[in-house]
Coordinates of N, CA and C and ligand atoms in Angstrom, one line a residue:
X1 N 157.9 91.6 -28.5 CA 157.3 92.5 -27.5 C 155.9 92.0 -27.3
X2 N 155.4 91.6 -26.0 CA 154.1 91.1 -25.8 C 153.8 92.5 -24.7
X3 N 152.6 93.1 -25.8 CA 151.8 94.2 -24.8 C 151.2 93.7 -23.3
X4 N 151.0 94.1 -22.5 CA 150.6 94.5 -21.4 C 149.0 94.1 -21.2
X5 N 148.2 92.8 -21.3 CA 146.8 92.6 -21.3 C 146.4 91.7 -22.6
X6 N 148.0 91.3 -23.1 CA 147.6 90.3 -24.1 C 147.0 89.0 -23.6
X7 N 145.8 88.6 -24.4 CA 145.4 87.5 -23.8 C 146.5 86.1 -23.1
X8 N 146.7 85.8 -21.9 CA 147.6 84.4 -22.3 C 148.7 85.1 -21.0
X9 N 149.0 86.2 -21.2 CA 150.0 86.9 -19.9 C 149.5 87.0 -19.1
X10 N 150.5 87.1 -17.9 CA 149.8 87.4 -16.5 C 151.4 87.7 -15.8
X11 N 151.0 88.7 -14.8 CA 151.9 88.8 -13.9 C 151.9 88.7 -12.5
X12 N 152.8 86.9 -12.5 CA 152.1 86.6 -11.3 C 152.6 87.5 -10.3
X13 N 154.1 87.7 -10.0 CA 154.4 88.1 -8.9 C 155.3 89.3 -9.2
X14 N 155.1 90.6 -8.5 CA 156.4 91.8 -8.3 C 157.3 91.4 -7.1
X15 N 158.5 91.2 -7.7 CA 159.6 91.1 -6.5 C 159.8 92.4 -5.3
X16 N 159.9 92.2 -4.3 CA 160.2 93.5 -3.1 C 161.5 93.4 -3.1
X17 N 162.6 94.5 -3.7 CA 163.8 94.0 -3.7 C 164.8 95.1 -2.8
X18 N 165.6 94.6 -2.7 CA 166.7 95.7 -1.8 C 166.9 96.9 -2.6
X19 N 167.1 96.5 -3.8 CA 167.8 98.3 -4.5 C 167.2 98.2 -6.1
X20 N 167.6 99.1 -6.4 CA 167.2 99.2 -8.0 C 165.3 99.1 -8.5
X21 N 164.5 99.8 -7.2 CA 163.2 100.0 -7.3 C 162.2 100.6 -8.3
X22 N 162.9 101.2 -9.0 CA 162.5 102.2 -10.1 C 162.3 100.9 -11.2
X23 N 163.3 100.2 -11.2 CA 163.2 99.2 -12.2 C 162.1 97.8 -11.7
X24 N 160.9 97.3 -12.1 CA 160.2 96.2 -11.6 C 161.0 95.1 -12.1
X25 N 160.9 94.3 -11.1 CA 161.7 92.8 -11.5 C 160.3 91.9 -11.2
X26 N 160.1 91.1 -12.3 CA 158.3 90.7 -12.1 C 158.5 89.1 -13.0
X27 N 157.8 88.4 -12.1 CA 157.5 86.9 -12.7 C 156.1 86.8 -13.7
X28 N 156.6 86.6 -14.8 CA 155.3 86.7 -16.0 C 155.2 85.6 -16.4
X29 N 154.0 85.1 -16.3 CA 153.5 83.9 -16.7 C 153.2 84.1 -18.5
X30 N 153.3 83.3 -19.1 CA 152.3 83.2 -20.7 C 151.8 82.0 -21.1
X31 N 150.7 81.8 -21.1 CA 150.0 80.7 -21.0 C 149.1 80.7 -22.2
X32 N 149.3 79.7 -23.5 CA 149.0 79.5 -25.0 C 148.7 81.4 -25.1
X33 N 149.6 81.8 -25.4 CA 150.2 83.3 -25.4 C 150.1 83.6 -27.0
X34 N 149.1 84.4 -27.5 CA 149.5 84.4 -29.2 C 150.1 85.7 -29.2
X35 N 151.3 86.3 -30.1 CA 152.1 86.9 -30.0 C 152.1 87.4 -31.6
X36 N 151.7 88.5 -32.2 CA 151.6 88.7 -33.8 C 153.4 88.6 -34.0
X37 N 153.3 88.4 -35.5 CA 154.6 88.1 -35.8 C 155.4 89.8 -36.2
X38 N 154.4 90.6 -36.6 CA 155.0 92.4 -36.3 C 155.9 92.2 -34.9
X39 N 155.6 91.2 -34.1 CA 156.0 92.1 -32.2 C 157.4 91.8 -32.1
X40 N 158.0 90.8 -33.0 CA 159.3 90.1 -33.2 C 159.9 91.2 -33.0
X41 N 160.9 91.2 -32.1 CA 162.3 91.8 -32.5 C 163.8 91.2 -33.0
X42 N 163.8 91.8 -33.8 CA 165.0 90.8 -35.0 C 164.9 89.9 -35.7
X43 N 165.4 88.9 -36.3 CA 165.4 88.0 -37.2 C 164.0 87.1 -36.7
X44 N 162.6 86.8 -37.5 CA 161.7 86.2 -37.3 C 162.1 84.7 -37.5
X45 N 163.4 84.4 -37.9 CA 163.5 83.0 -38.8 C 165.2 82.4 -37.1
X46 N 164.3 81.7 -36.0 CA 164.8 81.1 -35.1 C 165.7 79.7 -34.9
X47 N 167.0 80.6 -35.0 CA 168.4 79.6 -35.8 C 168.8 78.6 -33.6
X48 N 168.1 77.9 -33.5 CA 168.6 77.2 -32.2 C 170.1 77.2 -32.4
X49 N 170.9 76.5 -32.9 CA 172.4 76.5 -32.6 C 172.6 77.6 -32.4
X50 N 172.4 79.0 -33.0 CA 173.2 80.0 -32.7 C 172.7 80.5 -31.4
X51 N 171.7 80.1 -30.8 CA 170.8 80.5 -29.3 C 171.8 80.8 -28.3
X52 N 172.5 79.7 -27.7 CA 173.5 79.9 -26.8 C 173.9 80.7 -26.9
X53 N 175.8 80.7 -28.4 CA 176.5 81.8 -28.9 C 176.0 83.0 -28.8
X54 N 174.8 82.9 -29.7 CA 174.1 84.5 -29.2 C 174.2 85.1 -28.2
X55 N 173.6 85.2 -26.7 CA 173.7 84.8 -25.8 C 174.5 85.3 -25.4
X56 N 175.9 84.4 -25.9 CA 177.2 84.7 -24.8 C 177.7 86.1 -25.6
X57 N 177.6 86.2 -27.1 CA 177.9 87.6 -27.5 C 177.5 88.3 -27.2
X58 N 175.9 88.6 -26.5 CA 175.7 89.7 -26.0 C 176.2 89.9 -25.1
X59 N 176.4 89.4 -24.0 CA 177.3 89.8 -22.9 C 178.5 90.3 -23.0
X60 N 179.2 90.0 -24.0 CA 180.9 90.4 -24.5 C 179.7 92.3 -25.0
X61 N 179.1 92.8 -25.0 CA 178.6 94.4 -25.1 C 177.5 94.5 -24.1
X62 N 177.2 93.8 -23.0 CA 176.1 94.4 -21.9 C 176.9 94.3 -21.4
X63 N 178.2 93.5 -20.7 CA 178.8 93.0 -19.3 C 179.8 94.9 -19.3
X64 N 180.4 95.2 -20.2 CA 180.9 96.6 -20.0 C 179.9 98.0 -20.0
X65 N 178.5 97.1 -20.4 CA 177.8 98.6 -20.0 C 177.5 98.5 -18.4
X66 N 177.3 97.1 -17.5 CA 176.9 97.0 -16.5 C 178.4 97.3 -16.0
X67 N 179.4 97.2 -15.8 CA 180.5 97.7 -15.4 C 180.4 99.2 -15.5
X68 N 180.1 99.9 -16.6 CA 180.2 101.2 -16.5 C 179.3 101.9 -15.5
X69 N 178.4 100.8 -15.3 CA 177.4 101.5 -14.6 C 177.4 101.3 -13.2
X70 N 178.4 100.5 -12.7 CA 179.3 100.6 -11.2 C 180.3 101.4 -11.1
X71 N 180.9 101.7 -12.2 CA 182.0 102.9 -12.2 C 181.1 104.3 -12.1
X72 N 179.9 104.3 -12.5 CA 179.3 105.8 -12.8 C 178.8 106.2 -10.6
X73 N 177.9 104.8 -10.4 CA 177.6 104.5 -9.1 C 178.8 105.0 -8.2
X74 N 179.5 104.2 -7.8 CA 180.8 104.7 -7.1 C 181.3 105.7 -7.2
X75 N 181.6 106.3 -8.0 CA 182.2 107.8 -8.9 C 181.0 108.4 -8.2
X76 N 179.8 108.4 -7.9 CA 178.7 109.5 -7.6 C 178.9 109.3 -5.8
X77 N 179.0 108.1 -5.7 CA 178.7 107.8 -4.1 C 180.3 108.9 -3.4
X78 N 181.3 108.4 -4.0 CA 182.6 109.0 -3.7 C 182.6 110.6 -4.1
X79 N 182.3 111.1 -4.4 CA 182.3 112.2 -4.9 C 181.2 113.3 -3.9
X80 N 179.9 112.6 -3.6 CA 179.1 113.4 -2.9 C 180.0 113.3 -1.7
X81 N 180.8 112.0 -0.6 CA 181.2 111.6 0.2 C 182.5 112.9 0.8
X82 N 183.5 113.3 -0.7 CA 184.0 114.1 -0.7 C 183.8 115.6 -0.2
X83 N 182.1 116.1 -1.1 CA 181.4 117.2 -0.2 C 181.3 117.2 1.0
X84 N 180.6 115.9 1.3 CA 180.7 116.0 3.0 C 181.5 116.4 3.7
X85 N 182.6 115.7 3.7 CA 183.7 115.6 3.8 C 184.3 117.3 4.0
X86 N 184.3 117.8 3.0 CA 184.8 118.9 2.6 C 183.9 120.1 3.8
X87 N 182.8 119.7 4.2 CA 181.7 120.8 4.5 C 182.5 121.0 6.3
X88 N 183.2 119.4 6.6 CA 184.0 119.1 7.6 C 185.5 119.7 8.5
X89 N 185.7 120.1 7.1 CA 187.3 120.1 7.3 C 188.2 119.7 6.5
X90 N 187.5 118.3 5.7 CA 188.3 117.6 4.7 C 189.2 118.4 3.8
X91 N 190.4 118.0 3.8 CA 191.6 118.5 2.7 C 191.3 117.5 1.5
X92 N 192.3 116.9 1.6 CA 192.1 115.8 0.6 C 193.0 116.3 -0.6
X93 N 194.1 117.2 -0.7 CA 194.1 118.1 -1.4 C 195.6 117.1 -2.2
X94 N 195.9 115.9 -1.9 CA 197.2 114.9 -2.2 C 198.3 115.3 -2.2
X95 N 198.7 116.2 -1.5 CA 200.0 117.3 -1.0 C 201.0 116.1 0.3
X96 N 200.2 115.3 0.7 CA 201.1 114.5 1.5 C 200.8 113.1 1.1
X97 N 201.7 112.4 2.3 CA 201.4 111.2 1.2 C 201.0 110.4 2.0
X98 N 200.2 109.0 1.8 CA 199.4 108.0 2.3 C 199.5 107.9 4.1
X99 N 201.2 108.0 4.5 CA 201.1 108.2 5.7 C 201.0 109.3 6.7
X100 N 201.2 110.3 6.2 CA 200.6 111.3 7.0 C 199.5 112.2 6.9
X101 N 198.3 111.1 5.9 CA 197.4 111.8 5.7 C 196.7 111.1 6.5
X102 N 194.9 111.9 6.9 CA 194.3 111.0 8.4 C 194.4 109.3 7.5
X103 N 193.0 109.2 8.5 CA 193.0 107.5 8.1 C 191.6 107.5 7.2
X104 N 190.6 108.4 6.7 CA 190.0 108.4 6.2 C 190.0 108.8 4.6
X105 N 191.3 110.4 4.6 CA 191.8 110.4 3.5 C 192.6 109.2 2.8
X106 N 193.3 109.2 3.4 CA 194.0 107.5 3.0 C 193.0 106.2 2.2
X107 N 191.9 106.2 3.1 CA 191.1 105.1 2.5 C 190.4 105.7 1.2
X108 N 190.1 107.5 1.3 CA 189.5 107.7 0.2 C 190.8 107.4 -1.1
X109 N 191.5 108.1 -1.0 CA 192.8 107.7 -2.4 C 193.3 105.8 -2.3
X110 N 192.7 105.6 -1.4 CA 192.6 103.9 -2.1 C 191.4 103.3 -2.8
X111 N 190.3 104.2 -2.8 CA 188.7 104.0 -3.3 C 189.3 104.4 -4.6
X112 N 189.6 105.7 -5.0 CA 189.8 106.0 -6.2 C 191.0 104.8 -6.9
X113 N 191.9 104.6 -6.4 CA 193.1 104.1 -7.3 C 192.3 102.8 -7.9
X114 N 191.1 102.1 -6.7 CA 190.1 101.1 -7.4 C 189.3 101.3 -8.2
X115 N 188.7 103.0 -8.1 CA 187.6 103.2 -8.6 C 188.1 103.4 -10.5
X116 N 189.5 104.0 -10.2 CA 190.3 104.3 -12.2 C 190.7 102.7 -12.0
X117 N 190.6 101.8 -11.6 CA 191.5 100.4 -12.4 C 190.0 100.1 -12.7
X118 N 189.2 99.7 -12.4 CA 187.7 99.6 -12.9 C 187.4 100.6 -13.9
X119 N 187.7 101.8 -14.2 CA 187.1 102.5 -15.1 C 187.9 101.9 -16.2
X120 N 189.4 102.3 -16.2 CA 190.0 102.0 -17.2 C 189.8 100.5 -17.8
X121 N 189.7 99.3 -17.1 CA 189.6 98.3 -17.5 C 187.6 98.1 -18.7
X122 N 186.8 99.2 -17.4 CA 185.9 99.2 -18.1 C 185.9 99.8 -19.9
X123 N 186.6 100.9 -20.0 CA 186.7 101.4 -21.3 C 187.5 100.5 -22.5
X124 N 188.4 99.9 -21.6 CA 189.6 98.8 -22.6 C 188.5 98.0 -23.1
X125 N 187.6 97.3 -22.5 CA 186.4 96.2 -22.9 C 185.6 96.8 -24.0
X126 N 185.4 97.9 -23.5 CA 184.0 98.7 -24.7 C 184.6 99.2 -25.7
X127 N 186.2 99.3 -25.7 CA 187.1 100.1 -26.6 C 186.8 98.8 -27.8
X128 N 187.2 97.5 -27.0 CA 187.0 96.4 -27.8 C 186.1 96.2 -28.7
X129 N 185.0 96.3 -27.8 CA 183.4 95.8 -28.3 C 183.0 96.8 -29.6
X130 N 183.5 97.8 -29.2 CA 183.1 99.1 -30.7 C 184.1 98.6 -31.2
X131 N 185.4 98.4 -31.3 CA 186.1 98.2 -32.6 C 186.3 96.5 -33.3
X132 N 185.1 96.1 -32.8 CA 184.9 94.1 -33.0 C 185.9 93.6 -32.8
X133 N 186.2 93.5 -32.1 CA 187.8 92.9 -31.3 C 187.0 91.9 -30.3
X134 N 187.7 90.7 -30.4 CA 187.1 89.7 -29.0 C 187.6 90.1 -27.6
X135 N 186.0 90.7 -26.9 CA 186.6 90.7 -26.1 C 185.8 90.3 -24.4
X136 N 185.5 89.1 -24.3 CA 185.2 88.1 -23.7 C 185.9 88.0 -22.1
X137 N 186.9 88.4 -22.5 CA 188.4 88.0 -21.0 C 188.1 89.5 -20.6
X138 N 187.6 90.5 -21.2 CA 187.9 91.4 -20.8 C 186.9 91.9 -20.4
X139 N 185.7 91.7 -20.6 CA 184.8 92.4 -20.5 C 183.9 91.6 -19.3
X140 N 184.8 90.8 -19.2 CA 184.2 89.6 -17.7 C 185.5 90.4 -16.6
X141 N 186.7 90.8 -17.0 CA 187.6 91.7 -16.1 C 186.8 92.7 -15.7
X142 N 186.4 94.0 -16.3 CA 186.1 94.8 -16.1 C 184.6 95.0 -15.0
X143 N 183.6 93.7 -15.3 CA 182.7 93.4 -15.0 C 182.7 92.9 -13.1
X144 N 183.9 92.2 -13.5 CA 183.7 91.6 -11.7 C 184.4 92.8 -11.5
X145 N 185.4 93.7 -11.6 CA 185.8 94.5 -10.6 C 185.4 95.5 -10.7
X146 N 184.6 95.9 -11.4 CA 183.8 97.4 -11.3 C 182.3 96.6 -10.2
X147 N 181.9 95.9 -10.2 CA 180.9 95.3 -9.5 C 181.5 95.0 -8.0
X148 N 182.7 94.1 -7.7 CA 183.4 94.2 -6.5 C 184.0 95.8 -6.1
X149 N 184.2 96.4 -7.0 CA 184.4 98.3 -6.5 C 183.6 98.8 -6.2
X150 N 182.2 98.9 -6.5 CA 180.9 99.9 -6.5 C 181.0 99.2 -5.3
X151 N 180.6 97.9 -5.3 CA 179.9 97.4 -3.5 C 180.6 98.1 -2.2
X152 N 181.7 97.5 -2.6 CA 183.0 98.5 -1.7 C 183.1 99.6 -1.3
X153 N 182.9 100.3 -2.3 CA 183.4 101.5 -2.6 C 181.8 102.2 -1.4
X154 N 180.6 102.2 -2.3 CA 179.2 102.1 -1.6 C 179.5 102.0 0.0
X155 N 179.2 101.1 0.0 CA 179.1 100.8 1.5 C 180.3 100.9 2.2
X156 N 181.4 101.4 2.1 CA 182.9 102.3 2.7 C 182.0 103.8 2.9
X157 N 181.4 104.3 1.8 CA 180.9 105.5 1.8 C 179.9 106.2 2.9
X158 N 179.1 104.8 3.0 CA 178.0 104.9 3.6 C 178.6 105.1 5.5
X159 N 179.7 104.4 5.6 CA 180.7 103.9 6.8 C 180.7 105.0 7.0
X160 N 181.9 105.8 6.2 CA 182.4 107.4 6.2 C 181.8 108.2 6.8
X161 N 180.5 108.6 6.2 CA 179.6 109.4 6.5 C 178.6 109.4 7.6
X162 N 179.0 108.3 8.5 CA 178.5 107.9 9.5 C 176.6 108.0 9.3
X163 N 175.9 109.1 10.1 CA 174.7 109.1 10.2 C 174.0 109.6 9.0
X164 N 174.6 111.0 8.4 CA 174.4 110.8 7.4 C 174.0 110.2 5.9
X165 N 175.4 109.1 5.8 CA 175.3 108.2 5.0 C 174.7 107.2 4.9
X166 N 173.9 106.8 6.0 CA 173.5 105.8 6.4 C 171.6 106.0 6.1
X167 N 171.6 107.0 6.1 CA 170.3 108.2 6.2 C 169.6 108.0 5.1
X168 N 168.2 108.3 4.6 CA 167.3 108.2 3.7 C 167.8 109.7 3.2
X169 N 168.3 110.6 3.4 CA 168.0 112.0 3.2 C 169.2 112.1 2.1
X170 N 170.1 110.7 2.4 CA 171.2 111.1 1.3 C 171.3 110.4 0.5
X171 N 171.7 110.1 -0.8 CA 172.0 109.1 -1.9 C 172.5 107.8 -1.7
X172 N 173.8 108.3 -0.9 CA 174.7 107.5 -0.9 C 173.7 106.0 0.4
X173 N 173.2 106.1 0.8 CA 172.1 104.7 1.2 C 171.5 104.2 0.5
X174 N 170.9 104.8 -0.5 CA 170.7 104.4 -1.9 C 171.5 103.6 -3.0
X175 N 172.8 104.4 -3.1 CA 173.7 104.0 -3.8 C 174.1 102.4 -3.2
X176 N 174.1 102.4 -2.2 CA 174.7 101.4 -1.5 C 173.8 100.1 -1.7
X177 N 172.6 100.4 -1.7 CA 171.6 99.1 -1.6 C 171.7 99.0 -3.6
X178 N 171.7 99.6 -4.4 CA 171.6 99.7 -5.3 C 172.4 98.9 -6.0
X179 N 174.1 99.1 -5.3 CA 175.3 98.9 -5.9 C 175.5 97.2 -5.9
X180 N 174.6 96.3 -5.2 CA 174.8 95.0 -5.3 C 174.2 94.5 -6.4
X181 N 173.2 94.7 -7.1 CA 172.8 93.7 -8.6 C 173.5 93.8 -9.4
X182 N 174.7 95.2 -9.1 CA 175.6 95.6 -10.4 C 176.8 94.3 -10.5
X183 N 176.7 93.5 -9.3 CA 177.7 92.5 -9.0 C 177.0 91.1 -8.9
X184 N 175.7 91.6 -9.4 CA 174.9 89.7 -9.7 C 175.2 89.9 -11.0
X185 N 174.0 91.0 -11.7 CA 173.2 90.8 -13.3 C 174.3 90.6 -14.2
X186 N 174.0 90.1 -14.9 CA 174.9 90.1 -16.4 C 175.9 89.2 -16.2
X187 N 175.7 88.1 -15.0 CA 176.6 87.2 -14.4 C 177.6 87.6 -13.2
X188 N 177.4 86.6 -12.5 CA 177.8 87.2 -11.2 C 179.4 87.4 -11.0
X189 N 179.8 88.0 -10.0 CA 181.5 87.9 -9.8 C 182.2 86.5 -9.8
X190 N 181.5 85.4 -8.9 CA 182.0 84.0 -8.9 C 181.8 83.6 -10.7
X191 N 181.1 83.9 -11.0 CA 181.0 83.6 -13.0 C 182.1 84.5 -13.8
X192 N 181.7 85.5 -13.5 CA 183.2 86.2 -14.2 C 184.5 85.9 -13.8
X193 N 184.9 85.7 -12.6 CA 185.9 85.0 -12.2 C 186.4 83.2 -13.0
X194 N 185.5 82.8 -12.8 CA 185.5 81.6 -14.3 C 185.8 81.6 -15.4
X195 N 184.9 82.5 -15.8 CA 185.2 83.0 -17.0 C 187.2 83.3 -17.6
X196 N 187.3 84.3 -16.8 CA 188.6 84.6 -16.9 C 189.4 83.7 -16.8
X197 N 189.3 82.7 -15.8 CA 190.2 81.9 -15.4 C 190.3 80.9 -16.6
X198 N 188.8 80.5 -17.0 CA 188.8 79.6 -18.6 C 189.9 80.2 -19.3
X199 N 189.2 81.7 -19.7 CA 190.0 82.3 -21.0 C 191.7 82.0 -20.3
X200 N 191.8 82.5 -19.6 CA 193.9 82.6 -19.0 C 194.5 81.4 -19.1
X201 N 193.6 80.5 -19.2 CA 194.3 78.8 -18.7 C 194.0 78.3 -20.3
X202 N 193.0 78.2 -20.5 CA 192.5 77.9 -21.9 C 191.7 76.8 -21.9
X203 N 190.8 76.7 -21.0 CA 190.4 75.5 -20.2 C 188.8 75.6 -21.3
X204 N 188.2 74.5 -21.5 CA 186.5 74.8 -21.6 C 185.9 75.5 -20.3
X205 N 184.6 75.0 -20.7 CA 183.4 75.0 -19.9 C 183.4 73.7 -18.9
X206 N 183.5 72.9 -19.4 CA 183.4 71.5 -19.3 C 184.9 71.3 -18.6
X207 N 186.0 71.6 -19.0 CA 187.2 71.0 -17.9 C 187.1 72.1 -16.8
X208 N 186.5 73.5 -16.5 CA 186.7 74.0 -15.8 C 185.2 74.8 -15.4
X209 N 184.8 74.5 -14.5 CA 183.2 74.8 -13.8 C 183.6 75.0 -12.5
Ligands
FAD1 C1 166.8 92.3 -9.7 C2 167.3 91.4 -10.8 C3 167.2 91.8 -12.1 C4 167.6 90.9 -13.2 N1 167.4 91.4 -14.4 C5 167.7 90.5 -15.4 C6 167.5 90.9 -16.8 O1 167.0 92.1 -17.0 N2 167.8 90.1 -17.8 C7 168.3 88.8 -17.5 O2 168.6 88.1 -18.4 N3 168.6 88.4 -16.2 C8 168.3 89.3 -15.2 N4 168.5 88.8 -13.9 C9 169.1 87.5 -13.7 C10 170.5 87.6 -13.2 O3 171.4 87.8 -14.4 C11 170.9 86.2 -12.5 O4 170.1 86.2 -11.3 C12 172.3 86.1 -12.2 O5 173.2 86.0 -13.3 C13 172.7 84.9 -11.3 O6 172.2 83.8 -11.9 P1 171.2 82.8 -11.1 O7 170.1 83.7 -10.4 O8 170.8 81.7 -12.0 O9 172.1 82.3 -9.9 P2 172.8 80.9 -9.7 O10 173.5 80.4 -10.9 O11 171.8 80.0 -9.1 O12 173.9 81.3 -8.6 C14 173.7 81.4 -7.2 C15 175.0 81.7 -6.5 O13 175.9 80.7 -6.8 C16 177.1 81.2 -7.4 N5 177.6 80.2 -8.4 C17 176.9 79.6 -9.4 N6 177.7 78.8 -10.1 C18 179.0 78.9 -9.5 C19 180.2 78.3 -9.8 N7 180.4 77.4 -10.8 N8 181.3 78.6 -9.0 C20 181.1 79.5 -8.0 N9 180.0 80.1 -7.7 C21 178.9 79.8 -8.4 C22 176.7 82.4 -8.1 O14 177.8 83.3 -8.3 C23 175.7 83.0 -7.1 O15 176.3 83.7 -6.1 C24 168.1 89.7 -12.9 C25 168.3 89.3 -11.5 C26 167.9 90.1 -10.5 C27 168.1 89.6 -9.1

């Protein structure tokens, strides 16, 4: 942990970003940086070979919290979308079926049937990760398609709701700008897609990039 005015830091630049504002994304310089050895978090004794591995293990328990947190997004953006919706006219009540419901209910029960294969897939990963089970293939599954759902899901929402949604006055424009780093950070969809494809085939790094 290096405080805030430690000699040696600097922060050169704040990024101006599309979504996720509350959080600063910032370029920090440290320049002959002295850092007390109290500020360490975790093991003070710095094993390089395990650097990588490390690394990739954390992501086998961040990549399903960033997944859950496109399932939570979408689940919020669809759900207010629903209100609207409802303030309109909206049934939605699943009493008929895909064809003779409008063309908006229809796309909404196709949001959902994406938004539970993303959830579920998200819990299967974390089910893993709490019970130390490898789970690598899975938690790169859950990660691209909860990340490719929120985007989706988001900006369909935003569609829906025409002026409203589109609006500063409602969430769901928020949600939408918001819903895209959930499909960079923690590795992007083209990386998790990799990933998976390694694990399914049985391929390396190295035969398969
Ligand atoms: C706002 C923000 C916050 C962040 N916060 C954190 C954080 O807190 N902690 C942290 O560690 N990192 C953080 N990151 C970094 C983030 O994880 C990376 O930006 C992200 O993983 C993409 O890596 P990269 O920027 O190196 O892109 P690159 O690897 O340069 O990729 C650029 C593009 O090329 C594609 N690409 C690359 N390789 C391949 C390939 N082999 N096949 C197909 N496509 C490919 C990628 O999918 C991507 O679309 C943050 C990034 C942003 C924008």
């Amino acid at each position: 942990m290096v405080e805030h005015g430690t000699p040696g830091m600097e922060v050169a630049r704040l990024e101006h970003k599309l979504g996720i504002k509350a959080s600063d994304t910032a370029t920090i310089l440290f320049t002959d940086c002295r850092v007390p050895r109290e500020n360490l978090l975790g093991n003070p004794e710095v094993d390089t070979k395990k650097g990588f591995g490390g690394v990739m293990q954390t992501f086998d328990n961040t990549r399903p919290v960033v997944a859950a947190m496109g399932v939570g997004v979408a689940k919020a953006a669809l759900d207010r979308t629903r209100e609207l919706l409802k303030a309109e006219g909206y049934r939605g009540d699943y009493d008929r079926a895909v064809w003779g419901s409008s063309a908006v209910e229809a796309e909404l029960y196709r949001m959902e049937a994406d938004l539970e294969s993303a959830r579920l897939l998200t819990v299967k990963a974390a089910w893993m990760a709490d019970n130390g089970q490898p789970n690598s293939m899975e938690a790169s599954m859950a990660k691209a398609k909860a990340g490719r759902t929120v985007n989706a899901v988001t900006l369909r929402c935003a569609e829906i709701c025409a002026t409203l949604g589109y609006g500063e006055d409602e969430l769901i424009e928020k949600w939408a700008r918001d819903s895209k780093i959930l499909d960079i950070f923690e590795g992007t969809q083209q990386i998790q897609q990799l990933i998976v494809a390694r694990r399914l085939l049985g391929l390396s790094s190295t035969q398969l990039r």
